[in-house]
Short mmCIF file of C-alpha atoms in Angstrom, two decimals:
data_model
loop_
_atom_site.label_atom_id
_atom_site.label_comp_id
_atom_site.label_asym_id
_atom_site.label_seq_id
_atom_site.Cartn_x
_atom_site.Cartn_y
_atom_site.Cartn_z
CA UNK S 907 -0.07 -0.26 0.03
CA UNK S 908 2.53 2.77 1.06
CA UNK S 909 4.12 1.52 -1.88
CA UNK S 910 1.46 3.41 -4.46
CA UNK S 911 1.77 6.20 -2.36
CA UNK S 912 5.71 6.46 -3.00
CA UNK S 913 5.33 6.36 -6.56
CA UNK S 914 2.61 8.21 -7.75
CA UNK S 915 4.62 10.88 -5.24
CA UNK S 916 7.91 9.54 -7.45
CA UNK S 917 5.84 9.62 -10.76
CA UNK S 918 4.31 13.73 -10.03
CA UNK S 919 7.41 15.49 -9.41
CA UNK S 920 9.70 13.21 -12.04
CA UNK S 921 7.00 13.96 -14.68
CA UNK S 922 6.81 17.66 -13.85
CA UNK S 923 10.72 18.30 -13.34
CA UNK S 924 10.38 16.25 -16.82
CA UNK S 925 7.51 18.44 -18.53
CA UNK S 926 9.22 21.30 -18.01
CA UNK S 927 12.70 21.04 -18.40
CA UNK S 928 12.74 18.88 -21.43
CA UNK S 929 9.74 18.23 -23.15
CA UNK S 930 8.34 21.99 -22.77
CA UNK S 931 11.81 23.46 -25.16
CA UNK S 932 10.40 20.12 -27.58
CA UNK S 933 7.74 21.63 -31.13
CA UNK S 934 7.22 20.94 -34.13
CA UNK S 935 6.40 24.29 -36.59
CA UNK S 936 5.06 24.87 -33.71
CA UNK S 937 2.36 22.60 -34.65
CA UNK S 938 3.01 19.92 -31.75
CA UNK S 939 3.63 20.25 -28.62
CA UNK S 940 3.68 16.84 -26.58
CA UNK S 941 2.01 16.76 -23.05
CA UNK S 942 3.57 13.56 -21.36
CA UNK S 943 2.73 14.60 -17.65
CA UNK S 944 -0.66 14.07 -18.18
CA UNK S 945 0.50 10.03 -17.62
CA UNK S 946 0.28 11.35 -14.31
CA UNK S 947 -3.52 11.86 -14.01
CA UNK S 948 -3.52 8.51 -16.94
CA UNK S 949 -1.78 6.16 -14.38
CA UNK S 950 -3.76 7.45 -10.27
CA UNK S 951 -4.63 4.14 -8.68
CA UNK S 952 -8.96 3.20 -9.46
CA UNK S 953 -9.77 3.05 -6.60
CA UNK S 954 -9.00 6.36 -5.89
CA UNK S 955 -11.46 8.67 -3.77
CA UNK S 956 -12.83 11.64 -6.03
CA UNK S 957 -12.45 14.33 -4.51
CA UNK S 958 -8.47 13.15 -4.10
CA UNK S 959 -8.76 12.43 -8.43
CA UNK S 960 -9.92 16.08 -8.97
CA UNK S 961 -7.45 17.61 -6.24
CA UNK S 962 -4.00 15.97 -7.29
CA UNK S 963 -5.09 16.77 -10.96
CA UNK S 964 -6.03 20.64 -10.55
CA UNK S 965 -2.25 20.14 -8.71
CA UNK S 966 -0.01 18.14 -11.18
CA UNK S 967 -1.77 21.18 -14.02
CA UNK S 968 -0.97 23.86 -11.39
CA UNK S 969 2.64 23.32 -10.88
CA UNK S 970 2.71 22.88 -14.31
CA UNK S 971 1.46 26.28 -15.05
CA UNK S 972 3.95 27.59 -13.07
CA UNK S 973 6.18 26.56 -14.06
CA UNK S 974 5.49 27.77 -18.26
CA UNK S 975 3.97 31.10 -17.35
CA UNK S 976 -0.03 30.11 -18.36
CA UNK S 977 -2.43 30.84 -15.63
CA UNK S 978 -4.31 28.39 -15.12
CA UNK S 979 -4.66 26.45 -18.41
CA UNK S 980 -3.58 23.14 -18.02
CA UNK S 981 -4.71 22.73 -14.16
CA UNK S 982 -8.20 23.84 -15.91
CA UNK S 983 -7.64 21.06 -18.63
CA UNK S 984 -6.53 18.48 -15.76
CA UNK S 985 -9.72 18.89 -14.14
CA UNK S 986 -11.76 18.61 -16.47
CA UNK S 987 -9.84 15.32 -17.35
CA UNK S 988 -10.24 14.07 -13.85
CA UNK S 989 -13.16 14.89 -14.34
CA UNK S 990 -14.63 12.86 -17.36
CA UNK S 991 -11.97 10.26 -16.18
CA UNK S 992 -14.56 8.04 -14.07
CA UNK S 993 -17.06 7.99 -16.69
CA UNK S 994 -14.20 6.63 -19.43
CA UNK S 995 -13.24 3.98 -17.07
CA UNK S 996 -17.41 2.83 -17.10
CA UNK S 997 -17.94 3.41 -20.34
CA UNK S 998 -15.10 0.82 -20.59
CA UNK S 999 -15.44 -1.54 -18.05
CA UNK S 1000 -13.97 -4.32 -19.82
CA UNK S 1001 -16.04 -7.64 -18.80
CA UNK S 1002 -15.61 -9.10 -15.19
CA UNK S 1003 -14.97 -5.72 -14.27
CA UNK S 1004 -12.24 -3.98 -12.28
CA UNK S 1005 -12.24 -6.19 -9.72
CA UNK S 1006 -7.68 -7.75 -9.68
CA UNK S 1007 -6.43 -4.68 -11.85
CA UNK S 1008 -4.84 -1.90 -8.70
CA UNK S 1009 -3.87 0.58 -11.53
CA UNK S 1010 -4.98 0.84 -14.85
CA UNK S 1011 -2.45 0.68 -17.43
CA UNK S 1012 0.10 -0.85 -20.03
CA UNK S 1013 0.62 -3.72 -18.46
CA UNK S 1014 -2.79 -4.87 -16.18
CA UNK S 1015 -4.85 -3.87 -19.05
CA UNK S 1016 -3.64 -5.41 -21.66
CA UNK S 1017 -3.13 -2.65 -25.53
CA UNK S 1018 -6.01 -1.96 -26.73
CA UNK S 1019 -8.18 -1.34 -23.76
CA UNK S 1020 -5.84 1.27 -22.83
CA UNK S 1021 -5.29 2.33 -25.84
CA UNK S 1022 -8.82 3.79 -25.86
CA UNK S 1023 -8.97 4.90 -22.44
CA UNK S 1024 -6.21 7.26 -22.88
CA UNK S 1025 -7.26 8.21 -26.36
CA UNK S 1026 -9.61 9.59 -24.78
CA UNK S 1027 -9.05 11.34 -21.99
CA UNK S 1028 -5.82 12.70 -23.26
CA UNK S 1029 -7.49 14.41 -27.24
CA UNK S 1030 -10.24 15.60 -23.92
CA UNK S 1031 -7.24 16.86 -22.58
CA UNK S 1032 -5.33 18.14 -25.70
CA UNK S 1033 -8.75 20.01 -26.40
CA UNK S 1034 -9.54 22.32 -24.18
CA UNK S 1035 -5.78 23.25 -23.00
CA UNK S 1036 -5.51 24.00 -27.10
CA UNK S 1037 -8.33 25.62 -27.16
CA UNK S 1038 -7.58 28.11 -24.17
CA UNK S 1039 -4.28 28.85 -25.39
CA UNK S 1040 -5.62 30.69 -28.17
CA UNK S 1041 -9.45 31.76 -27.18
CA UNK S 1042 -10.71 33.32 -30.11
CA UNK S 1043 -12.95 31.23 -32.44
CA UNK S 1044 -11.48 32.49 -35.44
CA UNK S 1045 -8.45 29.72 -35.06
CA UNK S 1046 -10.26 26.92 -34.42
CA UNK S 1047 -9.58 24.41 -37.08
CA UNK S 1048 -6.25 25.00 -36.74
CA UNK S 1049 -5.68 24.87 -32.99
CA UNK S 1050 -8.36 21.40 -34.28
CA UNK S 1051 -5.45 20.24 -36.19
CA UNK S 1052 -2.95 21.04 -33.74
CA UNK S 1053 -4.54 19.38 -30.77
CA UNK S 1054 -4.69 16.21 -32.46
CA UNK S 1055 -1.34 16.08 -33.89
CA UNK S 1056 -0.28 17.28 -29.94
CA UNK S 1057 -2.80 13.95 -28.95
CA UNK S 1058 -0.84 11.91 -31.75
CA UNK S 1059 2.53 12.77 -30.45
CA UNK S 1060 1.80 12.44 -26.53
CA UNK S 1061 -0.07 8.75 -27.15
CA UNK S 1062 2.96 7.26 -28.72
CA UNK S 1063 5.43 9.25 -25.59
CA UNK S 1064 2.66 8.28 -22.99
CA UNK S 1065 2.71 3.87 -24.55
CA UNK S 1066 7.14 3.97 -25.18
CA UNK S 1067 7.42 5.32 -21.44
CA UNK S 1068 5.27 2.86 -20.66
CA UNK S 1069 6.84 -0.29 -22.18
CA UNK S 1070 10.22 1.44 -20.26
CA UNK S 1071 8.81 1.35 -17.36
CA UNK S 1072 6.24 -1.70 -17.06
CA UNK S 1073 8.83 -4.78 -17.23
CA UNK S 1074 9.05 -5.71 -13.43
CA UNK S 1075 5.40 -8.49 -13.15
CA UNK S 1076 5.46 -6.00 -9.10
CA UNK S 1077 5.15 -2.97 -10.73
CA UNK S 1078 2.50 -0.53 -9.28
CA UNK D 1151 -31.95 22.03 5.14
CA UNK D 1152 -30.91 19.46 5.10
CA UNK D 1153 -31.82 17.94 1.80
CA UNK D 1154 -29.89 20.56 0.54
CA UNK D 1155 -26.78 19.71 2.33
CA UNK D 1156 -27.74 15.92 0.87
CA UNK D 1157 -27.71 17.16 -1.93
CA UNK D 1158 -24.08 18.37 -1.96
CA UNK D 1159 -22.71 15.72 -0.12
CA UNK D 1160 -23.87 13.74 -3.79
CA UNK D 1161 -23.47 15.25 -5.96
CA UNK D 1162 -19.43 17.18 -4.77
CA UNK D 1163 -17.48 16.13 -7.18
CA UNK D 1164 -18.96 17.97 -9.96
CA UNK D 1165 -19.49 20.99 -7.29
CA UNK D 1166 -15.63 20.04 -6.43
CA UNK D 1167 -15.09 20.19 -10.06
CA UNK D 1168 -16.39 23.32 -11.12
CA UNK D 1169 -15.10 25.65 -7.87
CA UNK D 1170 -11.08 23.64 -9.45
CA UNK D 1171 -12.45 24.90 -13.20
CA UNK D 1172 -13.73 28.19 -11.98
CA UNK D 1173 -10.49 28.58 -9.83
CA UNK D 1174 -8.10 27.46 -12.84
CA UNK D 1175 -10.21 30.18 -14.94
CA UNK D 1176 -9.75 32.85 -13.04
CA UNK D 1177 -5.93 32.80 -12.59
CA UNK D 1178 -6.11 32.13 -16.73
CA UNK D 1179 -7.76 35.09 -17.04
CA UNK D 1180 -5.78 37.45 -14.32
CA UNK D 1181 -2.69 36.06 -15.70
CA UNK D 1182 -3.82 37.67 -19.47
CA UNK D 1183 -4.51 41.04 -18.19
CA UNK D 1184 -0.87 43.07 -17.99
CA UNK D 1185 -1.03 44.18 -14.17
CA UNK D 1186 -2.01 41.64 -12.69
CA UNK D 1187 -0.19 40.93 -9.75
CA UNK D 1188 0.03 37.35 -10.59
CA UNK D 1189 1.83 34.58 -8.69
CA UNK D 1190 1.75 31.98 -10.43
CA UNK D 1191 4.12 33.01 -12.50
CA UNK D 1192 7.72 31.85 -13.48
CA UNK D 1193 8.89 34.72 -12.35
CA UNK D 1194 8.28 32.95 -7.59
CA UNK D 1195 10.62 31.98 -6.20
CA UNK D 1196 10.86 28.04 -6.79
CA UNK D 1197 10.87 28.12 -10.55
CA UNK D 1198 12.59 30.79 -11.06
CA UNK D 1199 15.39 28.83 -8.93
CA UNK D 1200 14.76 26.10 -10.98
CA UNK D 1201 15.26 27.98 -14.55
CA UNK D 1202 18.48 29.96 -13.55
CA UNK D 1203 20.11 27.23 -12.29
CA UNK D 1204 19.39 25.54 -15.83
CA UNK D 1205 20.48 28.27 -17.61
CA UNK D 1206 23.43 28.82 -16.41
CA UNK D 1207 24.20 25.20 -17.67
CA UNK D 1208 23.44 26.34 -21.16
CA UNK D 1209 24.31 29.33 -21.23
CA UNK D 1210 27.96 27.31 -20.58
CA UNK D 1211 27.63 25.28 -23.51
CA UNK D 1212 26.57 27.99 -25.73
CA UNK D 1213 29.53 30.36 -24.57
CA UNK D 1214 31.32 30.40 -28.11
CA UNK D 1215 27.96 31.68 -30.14
CA UNK D 1216 27.04 33.97 -27.60
CA UNK D 1217 30.83 35.72 -27.50
CA UNK D 1218 30.94 35.52 -30.91
CA UNK D 1219 27.62 37.35 -30.88
CA UNK D 1220 28.46 39.52 -28.43
CA UNK D 1221 31.78 40.74 -30.30
CA UNK D 1222 29.70 41.38 -32.97
CA UNK D 1223 27.89 43.14 -31.58
CA UNK D 1224 30.27 44.94 -29.74
CA UNK D 1225 32.10 46.14 -33.24
CA UNK D 1226 29.14 47.26 -34.58
CA UNK D 1227 28.42 49.43 -31.35
CA UNK D 1228 32.37 51.03 -31.60
CA UNK D 1229 31.12 51.22 -36.37
CA UNK D 1230 28.83 53.81 -34.74
CA UNK D 1231 31.09 55.47 -32.48
CA UNK D 1232 34.22 56.54 -34.24
CA UNK D 1233 32.78 56.31 -38.19
CA UNK D 1234 30.18 59.46 -37.96
CA UNK D 1235 31.59 62.21 -36.98
CA UNK D 1236 30.11 64.22 -39.86
CA UNK D 1237 26.50 63.54 -38.61
CA UNK D 1238 27.88 63.73 -34.42
CA UNK D 1239 29.06 67.28 -34.50
CA UNK D 1240 25.65 68.90 -37.23
CA UNK D 1241 23.51 67.83 -34.06
CA UNK D 1242 25.84 69.49 -31.55
CA UNK D 1243 25.47 72.13 -33.13
CA UNK D 1244 21.12 72.32 -33.78
CA UNK D 1245 19.94 70.68 -30.93
CA UNK D 1246 22.54 72.45 -28.96
CA UNK D 1247 22.54 70.69 -25.33
CA UNK D 1248 19.46 68.44 -25.74
CA UNK D 1249 21.34 65.93 -26.63
CA UNK D 1250 22.72 65.74 -23.74
CA UNK D 1251 18.95 64.16 -21.93
CA UNK D 1252 18.40 60.55 -22.68
CA UNK D 1253 15.14 59.37 -23.51
CA UNK D 1254 16.18 55.57 -23.68
CA UNK D 1255 18.00 53.86 -20.91
CA UNK D 1256 18.76 50.55 -21.72
CA UNK D 1257 19.28 47.70 -18.61
CA UNK D 1258 21.00 44.34 -20.17
CA UNK D 1259 20.16 40.61 -19.03
CA UNK D 1260 19.88 37.27 -18.64
CA UNK D 1261 17.37 34.94 -20.41
CA UNK D 1262 16.16 32.58 -17.47
CA UNK D 1263 13.38 30.82 -19.63
CA UNK D 1264 12.10 31.04 -22.45
CA UNK D 1265 9.71 29.64 -25.37
CA UNK D 1266 9.06 29.32 -29.27
CA UNK D 1267 6.79 26.81 -30.66
CA UNK D 1268 3.55 27.62 -28.49
CA UNK D 1269 0.74 30.07 -29.55
CA UNK D 1270 1.33 32.77 -26.37
CA UNK D 1271 5.34 32.44 -25.24
CA UNK D 1272 7.17 34.14 -22.20
CA UNK D 1273 10.19 34.89 -20.96
CA UNK D 1274 11.90 34.49 -17.64
CA UNK D 1275 14.55 37.42 -16.96
CA UNK D 1276 16.71 37.68 -13.96
CA UNK D 1277 16.75 41.18 -13.62
CA UNK D 1278 13.99 42.60 -11.64
CA UNK D 1279 12.50 45.93 -9.65
CA UNK D 1280 16.37 45.54 -8.44
CA UNK D 1281 17.67 47.02 -11.31
CA UNK D 1282 14.09 49.84 -11.90
CA UNK D 1283 12.12 47.41 -14.46
CA UNK D 1284 9.42 47.83 -14.77
CA UNK D 1285 6.16 46.60 -16.19
CA UNK D 1286 5.24 47.51 -19.94
CA UNK D 1287 9.22 48.61 -21.12
CA UNK D 1288 10.10 47.46 -24.47
CA UNK D 1289 12.93 44.79 -24.57
CA UNK D 1290 14.96 44.36 -27.52
CA UNK D 1291 17.97 41.99 -28.35
CA UNK D 1292 21.63 42.60 -30.56
CA UNK D 1293 19.51 42.41 -32.96
CA UNK D 1294 15.78 42.77 -32.80
CA UNK D 1295 12.80 43.45 -30.84
CA UNK D 1296 12.06 40.45 -28.42
CA UNK D 1297 8.85 41.52 -26.41
CA UNK D 1298 7.16 43.14 -23.56
CA UNK D 1299 8.11 43.28 -19.56
CA UNK D 1300 4.72 41.79 -17.88
CA UNK D 1301 5.59 40.78 -14.36
CA UNK D 1302 8.01 42.10 -11.52
CA UNK D 1303 9.19 41.31 -8.64
CA UNK D 1304 13.14 41.95 -6.20
CA UNK D 1305 15.50 39.62 -8.89
CA UNK D 1306 13.44 38.67 -12.08
CA UNK D 1307 10.83 39.61 -14.97
CA UNK D 1308 8.17 37.86 -17.07
CA UNK D 1309 8.11 39.04 -20.64
CA UNK D 1310 5.24 38.48 -23.00
CA UNK D 1311 7.55 37.84 -26.21
CA UNK D 1312 6.96 39.19 -29.53
CA UNK D 1313 6.15 34.76 -30.87
CA UNK D 1314 2.17 35.53 -28.72
CA UNK D 1315 -1.31 36.28 -30.01
CA UNK D 1316 -1.68 39.65 -27.89
CA UNK D 1317 1.23 41.49 -29.55
CA UNK D 1318 1.32 44.10 -31.03
CA UNK D 1319 3.84 46.47 -32.39
CA UNK D 1320 4.39 49.13 -34.71
CA UNK D 1321 6.44 48.62 -37.16
CA UNK D 1322 7.45 50.87 -40.65
CA UNK D 1323 8.82 49.64 -44.43
CA UNK D 1324 11.65 51.40 -44.54
CA UNK D 1325 11.93 53.39 -48.44
CA UNK D 1326 8.39 54.24 -48.14
CA UNK D 1327 8.16 54.80 -44.47
CA UNK D 1328 4.32 53.58 -44.06
CA UNK D 1329 3.64 52.24 -41.16
CA UNK D 1330 0.92 48.84 -39.68
CA UNK D 1331 0.98 46.43 -36.99
CA UNK D 1332 3.32 43.75 -36.65
CA UNK D 1333 1.52 40.58 -35.52
CA UNK D 1334 2.60 36.99 -35.32
CA UNK D 1335 0.07 34.47 -36.50
CA UNK D 1336 1.80 31.43 -33.95
CA UNK D 1337 3.02 29.29 -37.02
CA UNK D 1338 6.20 30.35 -37.46
CA UNK D 1339 8.38 32.28 -34.89
CA UNK D 1340 10.48 33.08 -37.76
CA UNK D 1341 8.09 34.96 -39.45
CA UNK D 1342 5.54 37.93 -38.39
CA UNK D 1343 3.03 39.85 -40.83
CA UNK D 1344 2.48 43.00 -41.37
CA UNK D 1345 -1.16 44.38 -40.98
CA UNK D 1346 -2.73 47.84 -42.28
CA UNK D 1347 0.00 48.85 -45.09
CA UNK D 1348 -2.84 50.12 -47.73
CA UNK D 1349 -2.14 48.75 -51.28
CA UNK D 1350 -1.66 51.96 -52.93
CA UNK D 1351 2.17 52.22 -51.27
CA UNK D 1352 5.05 50.00 -53.81
CA UNK D 1353 6.00 47.46 -51.41
CA UNK D 1354 9.36 46.42 -51.80
CA UNK D 1355 11.43 42.32 -51.34
CA UNK D 1356 13.28 42.55 -49.04
CA UNK D 1357 12.51 45.76 -48.13
CA UNK D 1358 14.36 46.39 -44.21
CA UNK D 1359 10.58 46.69 -41.70
CA UNK D 1360 11.97 48.82 -38.91
CA UNK D 1361 10.19 50.26 -35.33
CA UNK D 1362 8.34 53.51 -35.35
CA UNK D 1363 8.80 54.39 -31.52
CA UNK D 1364 5.19 55.56 -31.46
CA UNK D 1365 5.00 53.26 -28.48
CA UNK D 1366 6.39 54.23 -25.50
CA UNK D 1367 8.29 50.06 -25.52
CA UNK D 1368 10.31 51.25 -28.51
CA UNK D 1369 13.12 53.26 -29.77
CA UNK D 1370 12.47 54.32 -32.88
CA UNK D 1371 14.36 52.94 -36.12
CA UNK D 1372 15.54 48.96 -34.70
CA UNK D 1373 15.88 46.66 -37.27
CA UNK D 1374 12.69 44.38 -37.12
CA UNK D 1375 13.30 41.97 -40.88
CA UNK D 1376 13.15 42.29 -43.96
CA UNK D 1377 9.33 41.85 -46.25
CA UNK D 1378 10.25 38.36 -47.71
CA UNK D 1379 6.88 38.24 -49.15
CA UNK D 1380 3.63 40.39 -50.15
CA UNK D 1381 0.52 39.37 -51.55
CA UNK D 1382 -3.24 40.67 -51.66
CA UNK D 1383 -6.26 38.60 -51.33
CA UNK D 1384 -8.79 40.33 -53.81
CA UNK D 1385 -11.56 42.61 -52.68
CA UNK D 1386 -9.06 43.50 -49.29
CA UNK D 1387 -8.07 47.02 -49.12
CA UNK D 1388 -4.61 46.34 -46.80
CA UNK D 1389 -1.81 44.26 -48.54
CA UNK D 1390 -1.09 40.89 -46.35
CA UNK D 1391 3.28 41.22 -45.61
CA UNK D 1392 5.06 38.14 -44.51
CA UNK D 1393 8.02 40.03 -43.01
CA UNK D 1394 11.15 37.52 -41.68
CA UNK D 1395 12.07 39.11 -38.60
CA UNK D 1396 15.69 39.37 -37.92
CA UNK D 1397 15.66 38.30 -34.19
CA UNK D 1398 16.64 34.16 -33.87
CA UNK D 1399 14.29 33.68 -31.20
CA UNK D 1400 14.89 29.75 -30.29
CA UNK D 1401 18.63 31.11 -29.68
CA UNK D 1402 17.99 34.51 -26.97
CA UNK D 1403 21.02 33.97 -24.12
CA UNK D 1404 21.36 38.00 -23.68
CA UNK D 1405 18.88 40.59 -23.86
CA UNK D 1406 18.39 44.03 -23.05
CA UNK D 1407 15.32 46.09 -21.18
CA UNK D 1408 14.43 49.55 -22.36
CA UNK D 1409 13.67 51.89 -20.02
CA UNK D 1410 12.14 55.42 -21.75
CA UNK D 1411 12.94 58.35 -19.50
CA UNK D 1412 10.31 59.77 -20.61
CA UNK D 1413 7.62 57.88 -20.48
CA UNK D 1414 5.15 58.82 -18.32
CA UNK D 1415 4.86 62.55 -19.71
CA UNK D 1416 3.79 61.26 -22.41
CA UNK D 1417 1.45 59.11 -21.48
CA UNK D 1418 -0.07 61.17 -19.62
CA UNK D 1419 -0.21 64.00 -21.72
CA UNK D 1420 -1.70 61.14 -24.16
CA UNK D 1421 -3.98 59.59 -21.04
CA UNK D 1422 -5.34 63.57 -21.46
CA UNK D 1423 -5.91 63.75 -24.76
CA UNK D 1424 -8.47 60.68 -24.49
CA UNK D 1425 -10.16 62.01 -21.38
CA UNK D 1426 -11.35 64.60 -24.20
#
């Protein structure tokens, strides 16, 4: 049980530093920006109480905001993502439920389930984030393209991270 | 009353969600306005510390290119000093003592944090109110414009980069002296768009674009870039001019904050004009 707390706390700080110091400097043609830190919200344990889920996601977003001078953009997007997460989990419940799976990661849930799960949530996050960043409708189409492309890039990074860290059997 | 509490308890997640979203939006809106007292930005103690450590490391790696550009700029300034004795002497005769009154002073600063790949980009500099930096001051670099100071604390300030959706700089074509506003449309950090140049103007490709000095942020005649493309949509009254920026935002290391010594005087006068 302690292990769950520790690994999540570690992941929280590690992902913030990775995002702020490395990934914030990566961008292709001002169209694609990866936001790998949302993986923290994806990987929170399934029985996380709702208030904690919302609070942690908000804290995660706000930390990124503080480092990248974006006010509350990331916080708003993360909170929406956290709010949608239980609904998505409900819709894509696998046969037999979630009984023996503490953490919704690639290794526990299989590639098909994890792909659906992460595509929906990352897309929700990115769509809101990029629209909030631009905050005007006449650039809607280009912003939309930008969020789709960035979603793809973020997903690739999430899957790479999942394959890199999911090697040991007792990983939580 | 009890039912009301039960209702709140039952849907607490939704209300918590609404409250957090509202808080985030308030932070965001505050951050967008110029004179916001926002505490959650990269000029605060923790993040500024992290960023300045990383910047130190990066500075060391880039030392050679920085030295190169500094020596080039030194050479340019030396040229300005000695190569034009004629115009100097003319000025002294005609303008007299008023030359000794300085309009602009420059504060040199190091870039601690920088971004170019977002729609709205910001920089953090290692100069703050102790060195006399105030919000709304302009920021330039050796070969172009950089942006406008946004928030200031004791040792650091954040700067709205020119690469931002709200950036608008008054600029003119050097050959015809027609002025328009320079904006950035968000696709490529190397190009900006010059708006509001009417169609009767003959725009030359390769013409240089400079600042006008109409705003108090930037002095006059600072080189901004060159015209690379100029087209006209049918039925439009203004050209669509693309300008290749001379500032390379992605490699910025050392910049200068422009202090206009007459800023207050000028804005007082101009605000009177508006009140009438």
